[in-house]
PDB file of N, CA, C and O in Angstrom:
ATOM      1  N   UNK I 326     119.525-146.571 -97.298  1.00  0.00           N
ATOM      2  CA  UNK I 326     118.600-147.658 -97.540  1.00  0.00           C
ATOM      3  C   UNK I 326     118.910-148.852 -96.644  1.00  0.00           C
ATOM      4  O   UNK I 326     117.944-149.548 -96.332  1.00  0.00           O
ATOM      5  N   UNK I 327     120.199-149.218 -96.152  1.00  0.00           N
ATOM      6  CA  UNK I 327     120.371-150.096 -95.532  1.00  0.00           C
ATOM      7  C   UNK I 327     119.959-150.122 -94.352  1.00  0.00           C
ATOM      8  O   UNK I 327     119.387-151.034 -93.757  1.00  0.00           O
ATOM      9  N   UNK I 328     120.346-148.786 -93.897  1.00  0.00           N
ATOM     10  CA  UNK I 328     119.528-148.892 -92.366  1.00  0.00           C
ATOM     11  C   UNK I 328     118.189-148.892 -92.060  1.00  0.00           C
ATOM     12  O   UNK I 328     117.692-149.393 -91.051  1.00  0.00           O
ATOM     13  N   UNK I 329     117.598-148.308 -92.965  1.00  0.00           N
ATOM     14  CA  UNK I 329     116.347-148.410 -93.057  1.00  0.00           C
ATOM     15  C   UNK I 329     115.873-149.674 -93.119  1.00  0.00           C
ATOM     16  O   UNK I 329     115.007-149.950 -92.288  1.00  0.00           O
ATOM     17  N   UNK I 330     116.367-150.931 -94.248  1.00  0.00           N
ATOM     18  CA  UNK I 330     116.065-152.261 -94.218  1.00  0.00           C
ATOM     19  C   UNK I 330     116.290-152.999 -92.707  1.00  0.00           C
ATOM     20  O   UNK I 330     115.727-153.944 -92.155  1.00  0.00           O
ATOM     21  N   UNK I 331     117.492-152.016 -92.282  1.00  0.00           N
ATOM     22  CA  UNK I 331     117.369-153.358 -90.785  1.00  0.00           C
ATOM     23  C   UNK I 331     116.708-153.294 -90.083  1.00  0.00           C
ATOM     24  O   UNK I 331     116.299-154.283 -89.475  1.00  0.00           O
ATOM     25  N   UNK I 332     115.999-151.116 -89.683  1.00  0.00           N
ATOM     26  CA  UNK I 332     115.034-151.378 -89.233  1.00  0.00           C
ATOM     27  C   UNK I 332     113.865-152.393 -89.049  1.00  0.00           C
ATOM     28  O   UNK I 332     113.496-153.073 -88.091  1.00  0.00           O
ATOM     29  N   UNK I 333     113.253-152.176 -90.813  1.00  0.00           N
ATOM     30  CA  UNK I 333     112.371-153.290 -90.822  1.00  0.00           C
ATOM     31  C   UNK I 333     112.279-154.709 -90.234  1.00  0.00           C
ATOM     32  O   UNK I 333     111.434-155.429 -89.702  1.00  0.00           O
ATOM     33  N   UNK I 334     113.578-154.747 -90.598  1.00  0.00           N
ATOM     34  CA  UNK I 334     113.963-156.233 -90.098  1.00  0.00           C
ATOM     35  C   UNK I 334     113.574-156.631 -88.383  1.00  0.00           C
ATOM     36  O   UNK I 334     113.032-157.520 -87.728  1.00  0.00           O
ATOM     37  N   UNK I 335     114.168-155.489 -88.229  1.00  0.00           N
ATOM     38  CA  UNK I 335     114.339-155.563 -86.279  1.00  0.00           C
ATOM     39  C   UNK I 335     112.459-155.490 -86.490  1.00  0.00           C
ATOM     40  O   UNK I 335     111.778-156.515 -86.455  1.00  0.00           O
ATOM     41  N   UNK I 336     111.998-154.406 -86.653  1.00  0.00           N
ATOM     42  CA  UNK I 336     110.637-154.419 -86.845  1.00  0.00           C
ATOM     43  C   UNK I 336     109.674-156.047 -86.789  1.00  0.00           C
ATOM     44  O   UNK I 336     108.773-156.500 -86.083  1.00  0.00           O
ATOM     45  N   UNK I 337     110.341-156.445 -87.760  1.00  0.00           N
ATOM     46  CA  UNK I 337     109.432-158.028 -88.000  1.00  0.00           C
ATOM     47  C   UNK I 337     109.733-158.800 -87.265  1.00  0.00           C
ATOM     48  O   UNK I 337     108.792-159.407 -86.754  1.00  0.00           O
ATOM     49  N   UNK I 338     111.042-159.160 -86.857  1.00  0.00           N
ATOM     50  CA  UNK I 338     111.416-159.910 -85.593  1.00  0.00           C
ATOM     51  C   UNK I 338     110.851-159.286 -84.261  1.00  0.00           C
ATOM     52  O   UNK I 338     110.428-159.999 -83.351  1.00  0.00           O
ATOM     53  N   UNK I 339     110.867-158.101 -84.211  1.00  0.00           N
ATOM     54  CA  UNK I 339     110.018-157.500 -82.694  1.00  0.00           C
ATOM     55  C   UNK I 339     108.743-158.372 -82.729  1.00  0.00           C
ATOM     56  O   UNK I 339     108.185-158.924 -81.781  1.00  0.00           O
ATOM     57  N   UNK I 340     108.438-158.370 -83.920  1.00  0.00           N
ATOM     58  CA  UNK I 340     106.429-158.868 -83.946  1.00  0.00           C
ATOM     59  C   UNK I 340     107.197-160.403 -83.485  1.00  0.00           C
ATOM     60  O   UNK I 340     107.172-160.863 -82.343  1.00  0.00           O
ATOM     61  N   UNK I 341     107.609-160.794 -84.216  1.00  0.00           N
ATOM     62  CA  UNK I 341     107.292-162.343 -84.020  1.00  0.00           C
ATOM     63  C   UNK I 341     108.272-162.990 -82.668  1.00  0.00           C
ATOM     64  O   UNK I 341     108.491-164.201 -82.683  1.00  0.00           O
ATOM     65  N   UNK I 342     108.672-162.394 -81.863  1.00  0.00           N
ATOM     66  CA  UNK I 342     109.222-161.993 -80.317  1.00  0.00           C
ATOM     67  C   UNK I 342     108.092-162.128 -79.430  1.00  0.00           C
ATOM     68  O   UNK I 342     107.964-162.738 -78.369  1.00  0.00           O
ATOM     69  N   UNK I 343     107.283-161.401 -80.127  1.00  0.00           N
ATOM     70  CA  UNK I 343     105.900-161.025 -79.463  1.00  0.00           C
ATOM     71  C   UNK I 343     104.402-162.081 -79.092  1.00  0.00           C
ATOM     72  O   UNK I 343     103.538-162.335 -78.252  1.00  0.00           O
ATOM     73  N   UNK I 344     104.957-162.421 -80.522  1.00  0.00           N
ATOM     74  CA  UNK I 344     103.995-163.464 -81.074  1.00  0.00           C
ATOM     75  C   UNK I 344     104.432-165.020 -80.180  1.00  0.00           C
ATOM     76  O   UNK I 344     103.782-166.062 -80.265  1.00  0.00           O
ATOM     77  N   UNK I 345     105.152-164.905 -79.701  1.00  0.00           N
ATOM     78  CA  UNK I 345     105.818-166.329 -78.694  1.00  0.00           C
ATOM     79  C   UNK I 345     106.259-165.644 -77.263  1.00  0.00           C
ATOM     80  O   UNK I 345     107.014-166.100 -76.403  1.00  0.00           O
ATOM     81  N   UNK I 346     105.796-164.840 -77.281  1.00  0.00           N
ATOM     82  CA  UNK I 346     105.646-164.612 -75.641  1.00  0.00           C
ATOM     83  C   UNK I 346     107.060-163.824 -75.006  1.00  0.00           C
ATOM     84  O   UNK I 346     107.257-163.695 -73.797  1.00  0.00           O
ATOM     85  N   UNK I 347     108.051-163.298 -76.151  1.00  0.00           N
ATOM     86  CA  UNK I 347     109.148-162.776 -75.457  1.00  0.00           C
ATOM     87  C   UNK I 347     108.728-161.098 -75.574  1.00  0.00           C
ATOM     88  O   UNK I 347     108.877-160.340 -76.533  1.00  0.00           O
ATOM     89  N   UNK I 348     108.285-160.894 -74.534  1.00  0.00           N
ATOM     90  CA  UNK I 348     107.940-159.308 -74.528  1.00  0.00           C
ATOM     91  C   UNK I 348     109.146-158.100 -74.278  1.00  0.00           C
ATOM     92  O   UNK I 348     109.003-156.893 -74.469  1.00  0.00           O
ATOM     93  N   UNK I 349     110.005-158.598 -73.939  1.00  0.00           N
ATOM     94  CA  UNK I 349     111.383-158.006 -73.447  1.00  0.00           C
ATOM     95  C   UNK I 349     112.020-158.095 -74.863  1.00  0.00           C
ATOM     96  O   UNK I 349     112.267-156.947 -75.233  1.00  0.00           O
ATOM     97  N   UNK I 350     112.371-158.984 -75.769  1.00  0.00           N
ATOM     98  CA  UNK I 350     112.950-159.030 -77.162  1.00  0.00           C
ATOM     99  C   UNK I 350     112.246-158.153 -77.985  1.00  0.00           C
ATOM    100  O   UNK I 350     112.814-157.298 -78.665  1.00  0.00           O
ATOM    101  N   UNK I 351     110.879-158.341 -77.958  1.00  0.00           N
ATOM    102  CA  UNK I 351     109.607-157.390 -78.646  1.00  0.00           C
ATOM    103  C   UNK I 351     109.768-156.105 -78.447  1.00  0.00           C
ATOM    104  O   UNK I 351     109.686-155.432 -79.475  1.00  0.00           O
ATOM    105  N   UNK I 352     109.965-155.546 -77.491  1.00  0.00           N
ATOM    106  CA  UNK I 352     110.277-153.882 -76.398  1.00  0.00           C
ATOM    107  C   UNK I 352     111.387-153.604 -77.514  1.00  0.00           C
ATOM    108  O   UNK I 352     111.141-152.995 -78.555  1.00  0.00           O
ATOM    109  N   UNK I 353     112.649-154.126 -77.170  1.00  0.00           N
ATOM    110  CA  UNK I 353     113.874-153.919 -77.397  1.00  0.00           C
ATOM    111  C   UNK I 353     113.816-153.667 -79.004  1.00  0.00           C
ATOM    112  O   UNK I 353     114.350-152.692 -79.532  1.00  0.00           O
ATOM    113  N   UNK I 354     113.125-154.635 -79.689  1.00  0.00           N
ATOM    114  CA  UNK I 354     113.340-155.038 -81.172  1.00  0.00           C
ATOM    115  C   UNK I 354     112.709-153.395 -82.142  1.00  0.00           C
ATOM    116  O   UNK I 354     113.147-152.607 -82.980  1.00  0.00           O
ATOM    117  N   UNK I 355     111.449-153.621 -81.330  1.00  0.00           N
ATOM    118  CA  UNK I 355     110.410-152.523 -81.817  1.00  0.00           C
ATOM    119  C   UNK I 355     110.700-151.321 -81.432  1.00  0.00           C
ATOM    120  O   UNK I 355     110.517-150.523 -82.351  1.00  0.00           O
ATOM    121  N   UNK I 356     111.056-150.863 -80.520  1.00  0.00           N
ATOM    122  CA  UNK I 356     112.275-149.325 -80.380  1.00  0.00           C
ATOM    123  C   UNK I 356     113.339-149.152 -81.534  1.00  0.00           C
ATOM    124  O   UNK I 356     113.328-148.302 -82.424  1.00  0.00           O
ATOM    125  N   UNK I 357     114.276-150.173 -81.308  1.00  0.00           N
ATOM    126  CA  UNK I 357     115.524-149.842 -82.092  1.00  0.00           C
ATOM    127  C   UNK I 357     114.868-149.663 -83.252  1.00  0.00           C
ATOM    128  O   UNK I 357     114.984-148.548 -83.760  1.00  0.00           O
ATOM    129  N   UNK I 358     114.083-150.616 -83.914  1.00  0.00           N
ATOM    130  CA  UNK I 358     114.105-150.968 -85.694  1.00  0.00           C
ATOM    131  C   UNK I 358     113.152-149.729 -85.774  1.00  0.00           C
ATOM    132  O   UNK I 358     113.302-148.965 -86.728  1.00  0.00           O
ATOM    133  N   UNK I 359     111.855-149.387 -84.530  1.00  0.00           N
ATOM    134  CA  UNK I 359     111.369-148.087 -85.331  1.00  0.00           C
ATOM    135  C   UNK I 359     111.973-146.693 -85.335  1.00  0.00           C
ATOM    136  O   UNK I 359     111.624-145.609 -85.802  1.00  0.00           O
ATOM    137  N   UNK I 360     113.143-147.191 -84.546  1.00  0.00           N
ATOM    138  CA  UNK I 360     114.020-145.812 -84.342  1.00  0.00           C
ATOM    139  C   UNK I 360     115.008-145.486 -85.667  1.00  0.00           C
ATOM    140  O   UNK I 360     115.857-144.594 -85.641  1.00  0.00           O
ATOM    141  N   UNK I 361     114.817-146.151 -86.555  1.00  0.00           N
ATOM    142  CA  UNK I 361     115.810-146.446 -87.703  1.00  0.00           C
ATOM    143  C   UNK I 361     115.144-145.607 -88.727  1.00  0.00           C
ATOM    144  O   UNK I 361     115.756-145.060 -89.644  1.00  0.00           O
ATOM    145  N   UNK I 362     113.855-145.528 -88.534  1.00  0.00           N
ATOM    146  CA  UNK I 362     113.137-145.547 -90.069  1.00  0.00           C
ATOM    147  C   UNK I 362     112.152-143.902 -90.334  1.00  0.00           C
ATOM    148  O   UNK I 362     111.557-143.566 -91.358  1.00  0.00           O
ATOM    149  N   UNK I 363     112.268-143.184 -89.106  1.00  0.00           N
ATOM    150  CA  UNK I 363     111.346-141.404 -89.227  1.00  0.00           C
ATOM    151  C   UNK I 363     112.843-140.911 -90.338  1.00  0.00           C
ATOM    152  O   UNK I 363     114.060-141.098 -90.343  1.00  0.00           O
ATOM    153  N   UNK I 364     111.778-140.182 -91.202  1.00  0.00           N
ATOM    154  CA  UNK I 364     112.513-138.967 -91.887  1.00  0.00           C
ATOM    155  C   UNK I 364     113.064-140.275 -93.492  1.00  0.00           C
ATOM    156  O   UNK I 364     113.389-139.950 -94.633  1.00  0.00           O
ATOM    157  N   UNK I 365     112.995-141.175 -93.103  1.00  0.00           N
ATOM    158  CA  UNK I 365     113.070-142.029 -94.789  1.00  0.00           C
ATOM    159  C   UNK I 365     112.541-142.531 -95.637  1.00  0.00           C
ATOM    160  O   UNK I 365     111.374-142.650 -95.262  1.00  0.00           O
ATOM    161  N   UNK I 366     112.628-142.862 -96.437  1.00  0.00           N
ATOM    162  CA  UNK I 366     111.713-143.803 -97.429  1.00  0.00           C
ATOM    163  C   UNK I 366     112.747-144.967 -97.896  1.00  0.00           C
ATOM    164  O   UNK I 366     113.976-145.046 -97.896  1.00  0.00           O
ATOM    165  N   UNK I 367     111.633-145.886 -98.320  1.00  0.00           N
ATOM    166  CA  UNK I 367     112.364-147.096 -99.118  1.00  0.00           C
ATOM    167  C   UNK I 367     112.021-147.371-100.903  1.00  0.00           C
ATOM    168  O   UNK I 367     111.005-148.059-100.807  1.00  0.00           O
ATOM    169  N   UNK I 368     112.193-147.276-101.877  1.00  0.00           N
ATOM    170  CA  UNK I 368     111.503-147.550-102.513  1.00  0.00           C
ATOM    171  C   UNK I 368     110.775-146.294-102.890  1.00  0.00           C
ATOM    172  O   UNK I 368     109.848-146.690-103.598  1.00  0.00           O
ATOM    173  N   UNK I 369     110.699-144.872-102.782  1.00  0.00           N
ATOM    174  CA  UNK I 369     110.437-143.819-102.464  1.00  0.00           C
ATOM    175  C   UNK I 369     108.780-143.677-102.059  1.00  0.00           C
ATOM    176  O   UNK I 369     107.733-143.178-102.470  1.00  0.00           O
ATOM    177  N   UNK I 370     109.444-144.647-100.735  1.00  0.00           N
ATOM    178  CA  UNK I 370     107.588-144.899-100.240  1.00  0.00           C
ATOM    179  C   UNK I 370     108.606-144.290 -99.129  1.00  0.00           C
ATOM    180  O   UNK I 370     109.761-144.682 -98.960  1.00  0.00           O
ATOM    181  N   UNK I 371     107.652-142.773 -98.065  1.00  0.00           N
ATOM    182  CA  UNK I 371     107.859-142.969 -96.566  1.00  0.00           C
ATOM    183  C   UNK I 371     107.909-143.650 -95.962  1.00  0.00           C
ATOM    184  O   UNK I 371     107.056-144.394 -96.446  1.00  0.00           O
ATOM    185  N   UNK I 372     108.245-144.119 -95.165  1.00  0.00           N
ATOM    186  CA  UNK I 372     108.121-144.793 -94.277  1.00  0.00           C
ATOM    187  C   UNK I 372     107.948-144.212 -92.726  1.00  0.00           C
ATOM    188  O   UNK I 372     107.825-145.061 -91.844  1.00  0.00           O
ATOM    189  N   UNK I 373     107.934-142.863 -92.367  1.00  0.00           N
ATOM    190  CA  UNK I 373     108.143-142.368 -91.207  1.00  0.00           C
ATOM    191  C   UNK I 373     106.675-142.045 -90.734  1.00  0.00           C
ATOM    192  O   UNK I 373     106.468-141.226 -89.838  1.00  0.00           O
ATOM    193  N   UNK I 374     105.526-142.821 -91.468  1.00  0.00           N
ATOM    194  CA  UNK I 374     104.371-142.707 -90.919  1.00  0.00           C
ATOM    195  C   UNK I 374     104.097-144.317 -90.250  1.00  0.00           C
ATOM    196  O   UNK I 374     103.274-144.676 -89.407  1.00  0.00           O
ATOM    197  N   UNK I 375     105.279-145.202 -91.098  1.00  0.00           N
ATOM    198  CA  UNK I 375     104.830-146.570 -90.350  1.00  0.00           C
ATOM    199  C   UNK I 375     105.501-146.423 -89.185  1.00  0.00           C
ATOM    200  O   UNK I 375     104.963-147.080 -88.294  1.00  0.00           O
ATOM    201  N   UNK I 376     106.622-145.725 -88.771  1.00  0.00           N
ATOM    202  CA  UNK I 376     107.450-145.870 -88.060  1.00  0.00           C
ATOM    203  C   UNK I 376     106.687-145.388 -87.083  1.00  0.00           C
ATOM    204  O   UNK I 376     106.657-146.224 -86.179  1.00  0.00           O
ATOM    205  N   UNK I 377     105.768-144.016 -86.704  1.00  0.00           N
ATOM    206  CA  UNK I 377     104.930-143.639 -85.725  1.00  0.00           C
ATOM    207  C   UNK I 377     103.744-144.827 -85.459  1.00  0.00           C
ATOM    208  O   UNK I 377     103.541-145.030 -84.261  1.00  0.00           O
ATOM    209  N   UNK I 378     102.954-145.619 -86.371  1.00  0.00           N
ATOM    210  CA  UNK I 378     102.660-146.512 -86.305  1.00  0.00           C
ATOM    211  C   UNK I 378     103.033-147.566 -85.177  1.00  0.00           C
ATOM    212  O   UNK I 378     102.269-148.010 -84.320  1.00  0.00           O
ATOM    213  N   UNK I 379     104.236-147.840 -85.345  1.00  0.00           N
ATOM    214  CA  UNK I 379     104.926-149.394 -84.631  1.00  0.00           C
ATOM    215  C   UNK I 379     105.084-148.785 -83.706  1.00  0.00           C
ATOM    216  O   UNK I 379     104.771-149.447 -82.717  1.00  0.00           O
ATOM    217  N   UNK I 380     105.610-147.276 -83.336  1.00  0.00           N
ATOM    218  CA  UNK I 380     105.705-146.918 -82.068  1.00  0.00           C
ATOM    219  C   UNK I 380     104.796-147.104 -81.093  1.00  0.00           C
ATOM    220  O   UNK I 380     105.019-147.600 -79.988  1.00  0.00           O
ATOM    221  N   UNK I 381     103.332-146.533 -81.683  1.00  0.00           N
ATOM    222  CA  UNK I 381     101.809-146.584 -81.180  1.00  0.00           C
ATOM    223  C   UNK I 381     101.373-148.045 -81.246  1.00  0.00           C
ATOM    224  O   UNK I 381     100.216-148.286 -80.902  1.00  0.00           O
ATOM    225  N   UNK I 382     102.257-149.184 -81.698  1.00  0.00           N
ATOM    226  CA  UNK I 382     101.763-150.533 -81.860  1.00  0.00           C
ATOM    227  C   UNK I 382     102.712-150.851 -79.844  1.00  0.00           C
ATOM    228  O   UNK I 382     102.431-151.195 -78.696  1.00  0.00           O
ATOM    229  N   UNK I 383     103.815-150.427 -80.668  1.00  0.00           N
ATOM    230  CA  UNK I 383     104.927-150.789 -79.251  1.00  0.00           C
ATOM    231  C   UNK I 383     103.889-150.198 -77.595  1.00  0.00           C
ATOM    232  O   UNK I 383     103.586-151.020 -76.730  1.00  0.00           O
ATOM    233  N   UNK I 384     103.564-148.904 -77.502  1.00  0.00           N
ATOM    234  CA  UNK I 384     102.716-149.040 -76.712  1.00  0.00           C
ATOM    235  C   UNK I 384     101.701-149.272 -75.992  1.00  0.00           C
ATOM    236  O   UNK I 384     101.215-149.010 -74.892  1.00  0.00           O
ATOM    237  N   UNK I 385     101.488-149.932 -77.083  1.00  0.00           N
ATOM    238  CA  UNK I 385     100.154-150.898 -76.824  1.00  0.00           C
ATOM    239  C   UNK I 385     100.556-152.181 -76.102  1.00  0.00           C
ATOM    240  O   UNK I 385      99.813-152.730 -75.290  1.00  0.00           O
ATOM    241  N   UNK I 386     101.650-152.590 -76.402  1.00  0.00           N
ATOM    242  CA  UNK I 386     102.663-153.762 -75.952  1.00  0.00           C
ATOM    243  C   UNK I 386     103.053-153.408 -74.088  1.00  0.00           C
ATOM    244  O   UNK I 386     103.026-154.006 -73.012  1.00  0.00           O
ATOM    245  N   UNK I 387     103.291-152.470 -74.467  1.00  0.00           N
ATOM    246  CA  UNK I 387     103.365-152.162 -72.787  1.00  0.00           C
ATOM    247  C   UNK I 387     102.446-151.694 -71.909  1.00  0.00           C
ATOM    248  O   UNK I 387     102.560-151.416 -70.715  1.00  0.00           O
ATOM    249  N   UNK I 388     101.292-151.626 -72.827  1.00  0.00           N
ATOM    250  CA  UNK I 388     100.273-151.358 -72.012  1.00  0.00           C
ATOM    251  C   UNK I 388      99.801-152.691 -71.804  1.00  0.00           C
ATOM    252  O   UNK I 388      99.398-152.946 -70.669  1.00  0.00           O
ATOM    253  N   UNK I 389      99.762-153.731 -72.801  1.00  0.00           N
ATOM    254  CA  UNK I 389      99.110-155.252 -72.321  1.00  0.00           C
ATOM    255  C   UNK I 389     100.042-155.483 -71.347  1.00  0.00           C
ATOM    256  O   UNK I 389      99.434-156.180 -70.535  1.00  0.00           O
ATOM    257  N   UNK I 390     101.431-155.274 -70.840  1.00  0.00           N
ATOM    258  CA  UNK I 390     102.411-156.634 -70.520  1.00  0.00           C
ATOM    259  C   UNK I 390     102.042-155.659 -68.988  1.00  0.00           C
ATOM    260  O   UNK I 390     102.430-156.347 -68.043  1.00  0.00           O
ATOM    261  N   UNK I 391     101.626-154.739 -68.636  1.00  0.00           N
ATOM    262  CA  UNK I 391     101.634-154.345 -67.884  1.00  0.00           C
ATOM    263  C   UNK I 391      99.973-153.978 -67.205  1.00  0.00           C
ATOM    264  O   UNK I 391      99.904-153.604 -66.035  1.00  0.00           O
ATOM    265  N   UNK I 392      98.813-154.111 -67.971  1.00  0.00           N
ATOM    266  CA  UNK I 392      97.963-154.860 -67.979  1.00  0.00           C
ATOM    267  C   UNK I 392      97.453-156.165 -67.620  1.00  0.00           C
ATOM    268  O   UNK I 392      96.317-156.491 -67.275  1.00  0.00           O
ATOM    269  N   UNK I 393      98.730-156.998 -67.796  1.00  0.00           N
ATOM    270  CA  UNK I 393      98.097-158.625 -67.701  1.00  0.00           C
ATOM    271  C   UNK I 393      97.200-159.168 -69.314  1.00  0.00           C
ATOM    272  O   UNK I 393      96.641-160.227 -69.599  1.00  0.00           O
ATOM    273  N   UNK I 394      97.364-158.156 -69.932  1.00  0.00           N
ATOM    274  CA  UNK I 394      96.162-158.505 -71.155  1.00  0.00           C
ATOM    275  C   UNK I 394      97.057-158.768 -71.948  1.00  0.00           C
ATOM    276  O   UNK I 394      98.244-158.450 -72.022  1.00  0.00           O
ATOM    277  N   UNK I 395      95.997-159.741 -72.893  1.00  0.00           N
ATOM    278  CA  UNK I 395      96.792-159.950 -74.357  1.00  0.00           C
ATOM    279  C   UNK I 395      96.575-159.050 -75.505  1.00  0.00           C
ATOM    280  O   UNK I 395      95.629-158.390 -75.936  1.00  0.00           O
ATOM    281  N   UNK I 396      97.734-159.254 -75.822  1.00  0.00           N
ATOM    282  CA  UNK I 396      98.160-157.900 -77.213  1.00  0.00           C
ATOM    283  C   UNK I 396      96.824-158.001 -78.026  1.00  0.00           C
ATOM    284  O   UNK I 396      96.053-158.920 -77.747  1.00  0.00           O
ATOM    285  N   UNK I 397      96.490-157.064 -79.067  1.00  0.00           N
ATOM    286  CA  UNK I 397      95.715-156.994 -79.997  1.00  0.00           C
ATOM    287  C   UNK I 397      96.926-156.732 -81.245  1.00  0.00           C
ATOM    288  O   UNK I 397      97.829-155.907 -81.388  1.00  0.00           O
ATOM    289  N   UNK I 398      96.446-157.842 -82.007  1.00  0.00           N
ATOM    290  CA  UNK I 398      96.899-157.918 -82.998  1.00  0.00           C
ATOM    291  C   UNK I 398      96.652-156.856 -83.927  1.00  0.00           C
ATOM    292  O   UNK I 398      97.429-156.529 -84.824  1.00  0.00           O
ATOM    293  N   UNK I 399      95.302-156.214 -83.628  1.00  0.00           N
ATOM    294  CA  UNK I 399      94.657-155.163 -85.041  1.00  0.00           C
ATOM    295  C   UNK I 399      95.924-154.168 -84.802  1.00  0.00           C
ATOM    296  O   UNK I 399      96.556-153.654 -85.724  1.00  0.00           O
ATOM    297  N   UNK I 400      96.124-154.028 -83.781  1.00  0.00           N
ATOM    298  CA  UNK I 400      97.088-152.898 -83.323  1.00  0.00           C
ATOM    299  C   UNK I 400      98.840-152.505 -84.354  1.00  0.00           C
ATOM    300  O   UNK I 400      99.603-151.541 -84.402  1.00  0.00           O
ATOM    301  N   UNK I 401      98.794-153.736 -84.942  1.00  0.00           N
ATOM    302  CA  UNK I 401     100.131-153.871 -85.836  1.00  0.00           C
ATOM    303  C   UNK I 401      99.555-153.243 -87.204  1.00  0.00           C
ATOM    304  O   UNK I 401      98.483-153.560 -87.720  1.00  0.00           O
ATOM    305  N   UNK I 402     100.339-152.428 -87.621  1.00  0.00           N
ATOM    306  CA  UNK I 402     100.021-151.335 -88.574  1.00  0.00           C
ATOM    307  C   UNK I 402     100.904-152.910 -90.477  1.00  0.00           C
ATOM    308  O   UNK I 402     101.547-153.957 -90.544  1.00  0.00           O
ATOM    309  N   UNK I 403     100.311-152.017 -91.342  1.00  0.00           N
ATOM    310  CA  UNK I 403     100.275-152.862 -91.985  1.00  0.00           C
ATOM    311  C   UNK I 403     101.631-151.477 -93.183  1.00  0.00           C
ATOM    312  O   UNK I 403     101.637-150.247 -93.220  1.00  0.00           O
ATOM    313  N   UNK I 404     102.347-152.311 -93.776  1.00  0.00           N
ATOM    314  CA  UNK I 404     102.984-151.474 -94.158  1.00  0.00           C
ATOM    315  C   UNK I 404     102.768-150.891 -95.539  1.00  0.00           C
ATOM    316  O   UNK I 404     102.254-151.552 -96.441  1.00  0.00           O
ATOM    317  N   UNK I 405     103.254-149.391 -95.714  1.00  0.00           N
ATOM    318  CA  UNK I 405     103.080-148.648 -96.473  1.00  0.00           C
ATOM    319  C   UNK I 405     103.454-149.364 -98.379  1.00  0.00           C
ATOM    320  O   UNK I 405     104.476-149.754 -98.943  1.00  0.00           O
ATOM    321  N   UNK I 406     101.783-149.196 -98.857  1.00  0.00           N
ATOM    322  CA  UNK I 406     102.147-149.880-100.596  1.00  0.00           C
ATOM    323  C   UNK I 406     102.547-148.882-101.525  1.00  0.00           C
ATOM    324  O   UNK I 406     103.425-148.732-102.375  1.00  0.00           O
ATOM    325  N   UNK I 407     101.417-148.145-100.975  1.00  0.00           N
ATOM    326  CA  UNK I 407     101.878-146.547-102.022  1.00  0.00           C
ATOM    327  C   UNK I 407     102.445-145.309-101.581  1.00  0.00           C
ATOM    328  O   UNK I 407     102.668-144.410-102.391  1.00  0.00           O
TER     329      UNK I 407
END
């Protein structure tokens, strides 16, 4: 469970990295923390469908920064209730 929480953690700090323009902290943040979280649950919620999620959010990230475009926000997956 713990590692799983830091994922998240790294997870939310990746976004808000992002959200102020550090795209290199965002990259870094959003790899590691979604690399934490396939194959677990929290709360006995999966989580390894958000985790493909943030991945598919993360490349979207490198497709803007390498684009020139700005991120789409819709693109951030919203996390698992049930």
């Amino acid at each position: 469970e713990q590692e799983v929480l830091q994922g998240l953690i790294q997870v939310a700090v990746g976004f808000h990295h992002l959200a102020n323009g550090n795209l290199e902290g965002a990259r870094s943040l959003l790899d590691e923390g979604s690399a934490k979280l396939p194959g677990r649950s929290l709360g006995g919620r999966p989580v390894g469908p958000f985790a493909l999620a943030i991945r598919q959010a993360l490349d979207a990230v490198v497709r803007s920064e390498a684009g020139g475009i700005t991120f789409d926000w819709s693109a951030v997956p919203r996390f698992p209730r049930e």
